[in-house]
Tab-separated table of C-alpha atoms in Angstrom:
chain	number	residue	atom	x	y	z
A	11	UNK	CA	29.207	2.478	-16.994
A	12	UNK	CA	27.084	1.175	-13.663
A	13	UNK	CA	23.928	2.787	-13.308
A	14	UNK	CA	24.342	4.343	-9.472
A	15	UNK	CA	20.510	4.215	-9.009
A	16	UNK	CA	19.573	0.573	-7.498
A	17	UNK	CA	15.612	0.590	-7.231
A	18	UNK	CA	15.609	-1.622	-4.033
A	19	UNK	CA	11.967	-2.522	-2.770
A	20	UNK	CA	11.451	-3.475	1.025
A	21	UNK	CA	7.878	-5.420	2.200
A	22	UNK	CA	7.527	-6.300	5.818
A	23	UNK	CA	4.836	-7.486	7.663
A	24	UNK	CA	5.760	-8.318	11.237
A	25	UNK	CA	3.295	-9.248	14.405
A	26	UNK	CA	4.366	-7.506	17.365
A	27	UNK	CA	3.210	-7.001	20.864
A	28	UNK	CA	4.043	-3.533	21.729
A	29	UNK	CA	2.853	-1.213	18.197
A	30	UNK	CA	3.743	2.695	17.791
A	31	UNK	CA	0.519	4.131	19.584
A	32	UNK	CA	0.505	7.625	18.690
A	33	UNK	CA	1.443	9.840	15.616
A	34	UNK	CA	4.674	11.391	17.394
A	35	UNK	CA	5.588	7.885	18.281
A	36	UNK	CA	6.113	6.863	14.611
A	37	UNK	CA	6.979	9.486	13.289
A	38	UNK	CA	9.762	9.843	15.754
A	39	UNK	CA	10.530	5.578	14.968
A	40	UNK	CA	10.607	6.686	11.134
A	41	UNK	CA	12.726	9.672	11.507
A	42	UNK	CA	15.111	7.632	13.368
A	43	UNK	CA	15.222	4.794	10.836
A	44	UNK	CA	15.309	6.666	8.076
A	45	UNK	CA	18.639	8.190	9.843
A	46	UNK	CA	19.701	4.602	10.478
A	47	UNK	CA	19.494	3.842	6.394
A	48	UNK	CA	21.326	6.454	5.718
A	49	UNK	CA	18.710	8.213	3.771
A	50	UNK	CA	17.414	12.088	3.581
A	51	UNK	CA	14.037	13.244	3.852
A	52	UNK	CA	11.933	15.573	1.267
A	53	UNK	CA	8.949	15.893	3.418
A	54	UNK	CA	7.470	14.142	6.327
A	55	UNK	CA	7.028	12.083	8.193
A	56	UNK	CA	3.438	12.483	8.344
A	57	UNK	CA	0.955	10.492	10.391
A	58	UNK	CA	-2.509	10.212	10.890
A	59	UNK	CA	-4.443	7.766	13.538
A	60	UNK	CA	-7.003	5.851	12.189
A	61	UNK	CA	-10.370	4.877	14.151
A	62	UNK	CA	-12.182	2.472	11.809
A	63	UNK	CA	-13.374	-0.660	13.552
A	64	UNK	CA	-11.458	-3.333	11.805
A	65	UNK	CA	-8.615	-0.990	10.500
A	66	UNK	CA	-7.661	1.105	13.779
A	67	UNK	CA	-4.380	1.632	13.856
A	68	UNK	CA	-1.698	4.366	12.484
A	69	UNK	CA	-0.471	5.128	8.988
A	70	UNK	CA	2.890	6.869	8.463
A	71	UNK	CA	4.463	8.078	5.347
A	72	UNK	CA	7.685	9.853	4.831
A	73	UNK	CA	9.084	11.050	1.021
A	74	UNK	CA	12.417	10.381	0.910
A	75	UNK	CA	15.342	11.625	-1.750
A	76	UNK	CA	15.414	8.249	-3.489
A	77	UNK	CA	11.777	7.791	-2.546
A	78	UNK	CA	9.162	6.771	0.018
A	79	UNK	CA	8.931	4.427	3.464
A	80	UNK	CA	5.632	3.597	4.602
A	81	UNK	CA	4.319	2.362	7.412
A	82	UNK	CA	0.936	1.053	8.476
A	83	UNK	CA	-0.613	-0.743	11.791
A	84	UNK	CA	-3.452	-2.384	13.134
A	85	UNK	CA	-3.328	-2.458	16.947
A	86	UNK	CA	-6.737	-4.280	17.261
A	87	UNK	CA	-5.266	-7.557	15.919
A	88	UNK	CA	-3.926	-9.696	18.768
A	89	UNK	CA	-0.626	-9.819	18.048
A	90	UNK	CA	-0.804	-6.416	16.598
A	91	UNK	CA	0.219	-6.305	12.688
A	92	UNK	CA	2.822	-3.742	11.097
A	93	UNK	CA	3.344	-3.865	7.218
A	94	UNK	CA	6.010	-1.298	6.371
A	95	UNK	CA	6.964	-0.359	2.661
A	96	UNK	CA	10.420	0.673	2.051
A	97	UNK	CA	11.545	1.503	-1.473
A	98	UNK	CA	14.900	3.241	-2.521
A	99	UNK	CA	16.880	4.225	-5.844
A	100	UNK	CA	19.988	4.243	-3.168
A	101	UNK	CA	21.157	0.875	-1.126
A	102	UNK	CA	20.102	0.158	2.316
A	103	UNK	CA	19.999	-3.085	4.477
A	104	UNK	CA	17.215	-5.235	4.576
A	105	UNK	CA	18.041	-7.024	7.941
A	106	UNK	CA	18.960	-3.182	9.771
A	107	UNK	CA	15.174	-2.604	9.509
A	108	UNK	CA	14.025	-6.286	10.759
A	109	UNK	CA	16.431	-6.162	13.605
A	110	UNK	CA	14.681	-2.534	14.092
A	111	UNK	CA	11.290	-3.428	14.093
A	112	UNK	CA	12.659	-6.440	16.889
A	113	UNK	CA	13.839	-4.418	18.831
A	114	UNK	CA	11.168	-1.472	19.349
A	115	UNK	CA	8.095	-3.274	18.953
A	116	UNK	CA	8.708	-6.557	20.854
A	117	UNK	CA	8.493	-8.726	17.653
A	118	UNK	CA	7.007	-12.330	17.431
A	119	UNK	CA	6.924	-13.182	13.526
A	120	UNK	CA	8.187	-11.566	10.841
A	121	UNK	CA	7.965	-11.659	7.177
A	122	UNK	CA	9.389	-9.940	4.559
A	123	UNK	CA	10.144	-9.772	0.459
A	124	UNK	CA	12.939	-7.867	-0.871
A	125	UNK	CA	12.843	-6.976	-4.469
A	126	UNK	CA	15.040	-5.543	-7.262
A	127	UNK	CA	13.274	-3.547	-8.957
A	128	UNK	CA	15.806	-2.802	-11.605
A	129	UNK	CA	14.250	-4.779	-14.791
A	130	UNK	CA	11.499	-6.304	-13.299
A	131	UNK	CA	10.090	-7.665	-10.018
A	132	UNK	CA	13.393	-9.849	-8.666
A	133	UNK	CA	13.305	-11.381	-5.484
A	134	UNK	CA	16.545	-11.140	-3.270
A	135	UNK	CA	15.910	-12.113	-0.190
A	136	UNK	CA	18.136	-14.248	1.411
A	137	UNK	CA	15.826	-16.456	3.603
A	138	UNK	CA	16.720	-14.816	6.996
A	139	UNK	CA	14.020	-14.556	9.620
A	140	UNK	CA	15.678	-14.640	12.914
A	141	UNK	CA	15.131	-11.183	14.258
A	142	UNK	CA	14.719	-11.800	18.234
């Protein structure tokens, strides 16, 4: 019998010109892409702004059913830097969240490392960087 839980493990980091600015403004970009995934929320999203030279920016985390998402910025950098942290017992789409990020943050590089997480750290990411 196939085990149903897939322990799928998501690591972006993506420069961007246009960041989430506020704490409704991510949490309202996590709600929708958690909704996007196809995955259900325990609690969250919950955001805080931080204000530390060198580390201003916003941090966003939601608990999901089959886990968490994650989300952190740093709007000081020039291109500002997301690294967002998506890992899931259910399946989900790798390249839905790139083309995301693309699209609602004006992206100009993007980076990324999927994993299965199933017996050990494997990476399956296929390569594919094209998100503009």
């Amino acid at each position: 019998m196939e085990n149903p839980i897939k322990h799928k493990h998501l690591l972006i980091r993506a420069e961007v010109s246009e960041p989430p600015e506020t704490e409704e403004h991510i949490i309202f970009w996590m709600k929708q892409l958690i909704k996007k995934i196809d995955m259900k929320i325990l609690a969250g999203p919950y955001a805080s702004k931080v204000t530390k030279k060198g580390n201003a920016g916003l941090t966003a985390v939601t608990i999901i059913e089959t886990s968490h998402v994650v989300m952190h910025t740093w709007d000081e950098l020039n291109p500002a830097m997301i690294q967002l942290d998506v890992y899931s017992c259910g399946e989900f789409d790798e390249h839905d969240i790139c083309k995301q990020i693309a699209k609602d943050f004006e992206l100009s590089k993007i980076e990324y490392k999927y994993l299965n997480r199933e017996t050990g750290l494997t990476d399956i990411s296929d390569g594919i960087l094209n998100y503009k």
